XYZ file of C-alpha atoms in Angstrom:
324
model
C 12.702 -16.969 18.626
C 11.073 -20.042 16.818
C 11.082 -17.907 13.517
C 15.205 -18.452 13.459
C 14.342 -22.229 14.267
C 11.759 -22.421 11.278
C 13.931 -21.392 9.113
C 16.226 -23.545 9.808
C 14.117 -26.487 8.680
C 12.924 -25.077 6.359
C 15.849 -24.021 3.947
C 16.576 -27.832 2.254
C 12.880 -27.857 1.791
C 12.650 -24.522 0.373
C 15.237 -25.171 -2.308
C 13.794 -28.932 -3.364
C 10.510 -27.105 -3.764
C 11.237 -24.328 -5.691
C 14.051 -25.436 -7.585
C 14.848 -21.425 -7.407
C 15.675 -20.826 -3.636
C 17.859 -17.720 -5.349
C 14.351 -16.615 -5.972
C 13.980 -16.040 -2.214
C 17.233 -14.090 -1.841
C 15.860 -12.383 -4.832
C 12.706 -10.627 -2.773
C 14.971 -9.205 -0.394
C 16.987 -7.205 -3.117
C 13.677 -5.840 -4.259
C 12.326 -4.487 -1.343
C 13.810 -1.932 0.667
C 15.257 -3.651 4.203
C 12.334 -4.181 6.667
C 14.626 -2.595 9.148
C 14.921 0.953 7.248
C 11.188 1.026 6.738
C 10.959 -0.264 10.643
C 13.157 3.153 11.353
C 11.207 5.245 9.195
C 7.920 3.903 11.053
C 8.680 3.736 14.492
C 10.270 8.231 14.359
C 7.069 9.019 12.336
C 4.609 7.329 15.050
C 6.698 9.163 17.846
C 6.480 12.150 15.978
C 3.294 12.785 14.823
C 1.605 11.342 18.154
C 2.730 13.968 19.661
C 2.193 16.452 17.879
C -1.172 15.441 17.282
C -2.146 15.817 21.071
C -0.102 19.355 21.105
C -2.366 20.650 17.717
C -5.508 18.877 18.757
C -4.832 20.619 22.561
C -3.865 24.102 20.731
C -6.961 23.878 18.644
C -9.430 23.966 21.178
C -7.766 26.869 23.280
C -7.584 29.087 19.817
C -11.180 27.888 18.614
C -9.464 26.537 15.016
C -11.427 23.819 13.670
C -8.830 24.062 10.650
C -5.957 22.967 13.645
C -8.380 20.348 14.740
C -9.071 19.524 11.725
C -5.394 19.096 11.073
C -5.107 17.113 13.983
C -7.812 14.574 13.250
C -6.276 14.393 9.983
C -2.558 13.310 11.419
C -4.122 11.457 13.833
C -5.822 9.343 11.273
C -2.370 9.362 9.519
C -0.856 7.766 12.546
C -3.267 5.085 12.842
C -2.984 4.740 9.060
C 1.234 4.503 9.713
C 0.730 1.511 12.602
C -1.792 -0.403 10.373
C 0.744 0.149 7.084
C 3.451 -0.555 9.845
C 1.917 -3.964 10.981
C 0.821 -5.096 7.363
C 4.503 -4.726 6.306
C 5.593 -7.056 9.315
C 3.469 -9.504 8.666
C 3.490 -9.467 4.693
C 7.403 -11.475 5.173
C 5.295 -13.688 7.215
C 6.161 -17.268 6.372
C 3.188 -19.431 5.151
C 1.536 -21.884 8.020
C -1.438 -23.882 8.593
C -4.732 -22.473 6.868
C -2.957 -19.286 5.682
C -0.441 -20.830 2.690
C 0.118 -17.494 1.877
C 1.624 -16.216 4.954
C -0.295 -13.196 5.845
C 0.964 -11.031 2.888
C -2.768 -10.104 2.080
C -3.408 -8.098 5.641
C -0.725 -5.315 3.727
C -3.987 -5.082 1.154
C -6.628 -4.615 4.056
C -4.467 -2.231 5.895
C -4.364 0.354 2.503
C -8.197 -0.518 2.606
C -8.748 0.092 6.067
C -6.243 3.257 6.008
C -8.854 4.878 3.137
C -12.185 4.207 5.080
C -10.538 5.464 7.885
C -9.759 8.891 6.384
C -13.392 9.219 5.027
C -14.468 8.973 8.515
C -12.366 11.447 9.956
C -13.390 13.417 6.799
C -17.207 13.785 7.421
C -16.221 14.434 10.541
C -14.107 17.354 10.311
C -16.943 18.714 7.616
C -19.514 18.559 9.789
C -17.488 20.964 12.145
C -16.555 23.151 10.261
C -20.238 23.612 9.138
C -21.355 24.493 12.276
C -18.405 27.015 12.945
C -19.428 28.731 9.557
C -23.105 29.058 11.063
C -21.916 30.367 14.446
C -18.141 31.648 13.817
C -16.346 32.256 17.291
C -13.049 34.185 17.580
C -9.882 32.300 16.118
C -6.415 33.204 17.641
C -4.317 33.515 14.210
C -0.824 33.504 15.493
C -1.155 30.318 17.629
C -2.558 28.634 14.817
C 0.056 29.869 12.263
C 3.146 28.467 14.707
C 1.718 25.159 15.698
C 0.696 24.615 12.145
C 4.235 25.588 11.147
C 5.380 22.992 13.430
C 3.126 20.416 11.444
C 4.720 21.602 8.402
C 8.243 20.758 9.604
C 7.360 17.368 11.157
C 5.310 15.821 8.654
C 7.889 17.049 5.650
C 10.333 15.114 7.521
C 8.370 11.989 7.909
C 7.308 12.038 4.233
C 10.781 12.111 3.402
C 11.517 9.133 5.616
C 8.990 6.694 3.345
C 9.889 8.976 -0.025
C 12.324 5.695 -0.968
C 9.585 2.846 -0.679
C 6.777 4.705 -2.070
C 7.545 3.541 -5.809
C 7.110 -0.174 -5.184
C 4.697 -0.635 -2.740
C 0.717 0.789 -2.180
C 1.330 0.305 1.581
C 4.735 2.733 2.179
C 3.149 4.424 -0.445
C -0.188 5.195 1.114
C 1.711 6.352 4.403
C 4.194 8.396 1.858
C 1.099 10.281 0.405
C -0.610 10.851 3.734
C 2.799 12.578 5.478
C 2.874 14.563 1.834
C -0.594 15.835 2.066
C -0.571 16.781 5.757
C 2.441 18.663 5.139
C 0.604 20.631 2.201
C -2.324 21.143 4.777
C -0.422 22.297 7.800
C 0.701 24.835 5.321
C -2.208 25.989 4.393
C -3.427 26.352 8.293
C -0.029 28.678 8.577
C -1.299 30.788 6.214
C -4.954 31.026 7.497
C -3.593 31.918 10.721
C -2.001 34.559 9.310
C -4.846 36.259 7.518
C -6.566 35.864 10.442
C -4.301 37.481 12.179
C -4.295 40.315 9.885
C -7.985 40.783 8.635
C -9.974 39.521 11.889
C -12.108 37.775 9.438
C -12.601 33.884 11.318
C -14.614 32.430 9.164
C -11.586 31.976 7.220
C -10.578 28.900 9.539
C -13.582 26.782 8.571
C -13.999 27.465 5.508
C -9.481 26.483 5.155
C -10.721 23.386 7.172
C -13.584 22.384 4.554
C -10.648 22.618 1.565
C -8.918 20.234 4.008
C -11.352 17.592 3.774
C -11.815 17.657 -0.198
C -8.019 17.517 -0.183
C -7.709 14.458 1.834
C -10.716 12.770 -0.072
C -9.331 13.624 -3.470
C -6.419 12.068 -2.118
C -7.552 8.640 -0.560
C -9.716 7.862 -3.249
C -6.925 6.801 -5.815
C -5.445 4.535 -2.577
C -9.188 3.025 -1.726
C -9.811 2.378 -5.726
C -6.485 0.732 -5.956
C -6.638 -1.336 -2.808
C -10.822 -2.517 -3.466
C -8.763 -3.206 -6.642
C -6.074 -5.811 -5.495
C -8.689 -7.444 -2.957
C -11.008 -8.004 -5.638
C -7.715 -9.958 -6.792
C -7.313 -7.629 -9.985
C -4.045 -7.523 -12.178
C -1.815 -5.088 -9.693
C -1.179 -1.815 -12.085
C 2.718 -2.260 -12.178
C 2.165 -5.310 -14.323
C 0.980 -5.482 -17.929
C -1.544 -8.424 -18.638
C -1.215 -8.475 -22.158
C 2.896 -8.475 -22.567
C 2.944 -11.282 -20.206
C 0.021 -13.479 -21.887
C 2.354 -12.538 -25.359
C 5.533 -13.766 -23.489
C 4.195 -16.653 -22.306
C 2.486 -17.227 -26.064
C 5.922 -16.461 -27.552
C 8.078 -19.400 -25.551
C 9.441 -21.933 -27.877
C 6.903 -25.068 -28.676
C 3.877 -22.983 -26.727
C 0.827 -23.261 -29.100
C -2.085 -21.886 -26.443
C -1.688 -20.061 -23.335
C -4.746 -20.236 -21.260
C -6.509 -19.795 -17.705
C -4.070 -17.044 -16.875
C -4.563 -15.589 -13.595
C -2.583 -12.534 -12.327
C -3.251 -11.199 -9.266
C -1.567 -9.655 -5.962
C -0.738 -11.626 -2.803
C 0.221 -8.686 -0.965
C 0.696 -4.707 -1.855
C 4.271 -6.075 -2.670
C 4.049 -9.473 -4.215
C 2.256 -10.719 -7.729
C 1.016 -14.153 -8.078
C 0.316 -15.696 -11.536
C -0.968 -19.146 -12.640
C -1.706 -20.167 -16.538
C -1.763 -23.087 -18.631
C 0.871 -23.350 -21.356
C -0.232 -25.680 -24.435
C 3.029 -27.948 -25.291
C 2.381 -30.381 -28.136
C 5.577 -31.658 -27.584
C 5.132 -32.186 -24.148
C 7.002 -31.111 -20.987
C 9.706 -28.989 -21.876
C 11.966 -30.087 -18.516
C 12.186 -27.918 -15.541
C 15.330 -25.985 -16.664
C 12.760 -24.280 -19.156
C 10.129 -23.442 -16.714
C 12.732 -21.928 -14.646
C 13.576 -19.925 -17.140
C 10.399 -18.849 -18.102
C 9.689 -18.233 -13.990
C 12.507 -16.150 -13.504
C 12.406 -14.123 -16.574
C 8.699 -13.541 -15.091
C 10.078 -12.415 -12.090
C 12.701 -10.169 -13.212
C 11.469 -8.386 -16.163
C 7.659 -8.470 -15.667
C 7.394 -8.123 -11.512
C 5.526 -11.924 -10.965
C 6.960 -12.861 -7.712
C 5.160 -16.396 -7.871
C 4.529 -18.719 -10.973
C 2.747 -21.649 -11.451
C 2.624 -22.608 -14.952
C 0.298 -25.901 -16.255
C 1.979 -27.630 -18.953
C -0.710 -29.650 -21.382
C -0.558 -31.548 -24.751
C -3.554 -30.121 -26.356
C -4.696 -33.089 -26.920
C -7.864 -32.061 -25.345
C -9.374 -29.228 -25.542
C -9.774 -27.443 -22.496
C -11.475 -23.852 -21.343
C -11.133 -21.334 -18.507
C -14.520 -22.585 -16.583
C -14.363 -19.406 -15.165
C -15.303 -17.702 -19.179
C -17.522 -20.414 -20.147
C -15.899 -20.596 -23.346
C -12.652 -20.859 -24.921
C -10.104 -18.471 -25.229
C-alpha cells in the first residue's frame, strides 16, 4: 500500500519539521489502538444489523410499533457506528494536497450527521406511534418481550465494546451512548411486552414507543450541541481556555499573550495558535518545545503554533477590533 511508502518519505521530514517527531509517537499512546476500536466496530455492525432486520421483521408480525420503533432506533445506531467507524479511519489520515489537515475534521461531521440522523428517525417513530394510539390494533406481548430481550443482551455487549474510548473522544463516545441507550430501551420494550401480555391493554406499546423517542432526543441533543460546537471551531470542552492563556502569560520573559485560537481539528485532536510578546526576543526553539509539549501533555493541545513578537509594535486580534 502507498500509505507504508509515504511514510517512508516522510519520517526525516517529519522530524526536521517538528523538531518533536516524539510528539507523533506521542498520539498513538493517547488514543486507544485503531485496531481495538476497528474490533469493537466491525462485531457491533454484524451484530446489530442483524438484529435489526430480525426486530424490525418481528415488529410487523406482532403489530409493536415500540419493536419497530426499537428497530429504527438501532438501525439508525448502525448507520451512526459506520459513519463514527469511517470518521475514525480517516481522522489518522495523513495531510495531502488541499486538505493540510488530513481529514481529521470528517470525525466532527460524522457526530453531526449521527445527531440529525436520530432526529429523523425520531419524528418518524412519533408519528407512528400517534396513529397506533388513534387506532390501537392487537400487540402480541410475549414476542415482543423475547426479541426485545435479545436487544437488551446485544446492545449491552456492544456498549461495553466502545465503554474504553468513550472518555476521550465525542465520536466512540457518541456510538458508546447510542449502544447504552438502546440497551435501556430494549428494556423497556421487555417490559411492555409483558404488561401486555398480562393486562391486554395495547395501547401500552405506543405510548412505551413515544417515551422512546424523547429518550433518544434527550440523548442526541448533548452530542448535536457539542459537535455544532467543535465545527463552529469552538474551544473543545476537555480544554480550559483560561489556564492555558495564564500558562502561556506565565512563561519566563512573556509580557502579552495574544490572538489565541483554540479549537478542534478532529473529535480527537486540539489545535492552538497565539502570539507570545518577547521583549527580549526569540527565546530559541528548545523553549518553544518546551512550552509545546508541556501544552500537549498537561493541557490536551495536540498542535501548537506559537508567534513570537518584540512588542515593539503594537498589534491586535483583527478578529476583536481592539486590543486585548
Amino acid at each position: 500500500m502507498n500509505h507504508a511508502h509515504d511514510h517512508q518519505h516522510g519520517h526525516d521530514h517529519h522530524d526536521h519539521d517538528h523538531g518533536h517527531s516524539h510528539g507523533f509517537g506521542h498520539h498513538h499512546h493517547h488514543m486507544p489502538s485503531p485496531d481495538g476500536h476497528g474490533r469493537a466496530f466491525a462485531l457491533a455492525i454484524g451484530l446489530n444489523l442483524a438484529f435489526v432486520i430480525v426486530e424490525f421483521t418481528y415488529g410487523f408480525i406482532a403489530h409493536s410499533t415500540a419493536l419497530m420503533a426499537d428497530a429504527g432506533h438501532n438501525l439508525s445506531d448502525v448507520l451512526g457506528l459506520m459513519l463514527a467507524w469511517g470518521a475514525a479511519l480517516l481522522a489518522k489520515s495523513a495531510p495531502k494536497g488541499r486538505y493540510t489537515y488530513g481529514l481529521r475534521g470528517s470525525s466532527i461531521l460524522a457526530a453531526l450527521g449521527n445527531g440529525l440522523l436520530l432526529m429523523v428517525a425520531c419524528g418518524a417513530i412519533a408519528w407512528e406511534a400517534v396513529q397506533r394510539i388513534a387506532e390501537p390494533a392487537p400487540v402480541a406481548g410475549a414476542t415482543v418481550s423475547i426479541v426485545a430481550a435479545i436487544g437488551v443482551v446485544i446492545n449491552g455487549f456492544s456498549a461495553w465494546l466502545f465503554l474504553a474510548g468513550s472518555k476521550g473522544d465525542l465520536n466512540i463516545r457518541g456510538a458508546y451512548l447510542h449502544m447504552a441507550a438502546d440497551a435501556a430501551l430494549s428494556l423497556g420494550v421487555v417490559i411492555s411486552g409483558l404488561a401486555i401480555m398480562y393486562s391486554g391493554w395495547t395501547w401500552i406499546d405506543p405510548i412505551v414507543s413515544l417515551g422512546i423517542v424523547v429518550v433518544i432526543v434527550i440523548g442526541t441533543w448533548s452530542l448535536l450541541r457539542e459537535s455544532v460546537q467543535l465545527s463552529m471551531a469552538a474551544v473543545p470542552p476537555n480544554v480550559d481556555a483560561g489556564k492555558v492563556q495564564a500558562f502561556l502569560a506565565g512563561q519566563p520573559g512573556v509580557t502579552e499573550v495574544h490572538d489565541l485560537h483554540i479549537w478542534a481539528m478532529s473529535t480527537t485532536e486540539t489545535a492552538l495558535t497565539a502570539h507570545l510578546v518577547i521583549p527580549g526576543g526569540y527565546p530559541g526553539d528548545a523553549t518553544l518545545d518546551a512550552i509545546e509539549h508541556t501544552l500537549r501533555e498537561k493541557y490536551a493541545i495536540h498542535h501548537s503554533t506559537l508567534q513570537v513578537e518584540q512588542g515593539t509594535i503594537h498589534h491586535h486580534c483583527t478578529l476583536q477590533g481592539h486590543a486585548h
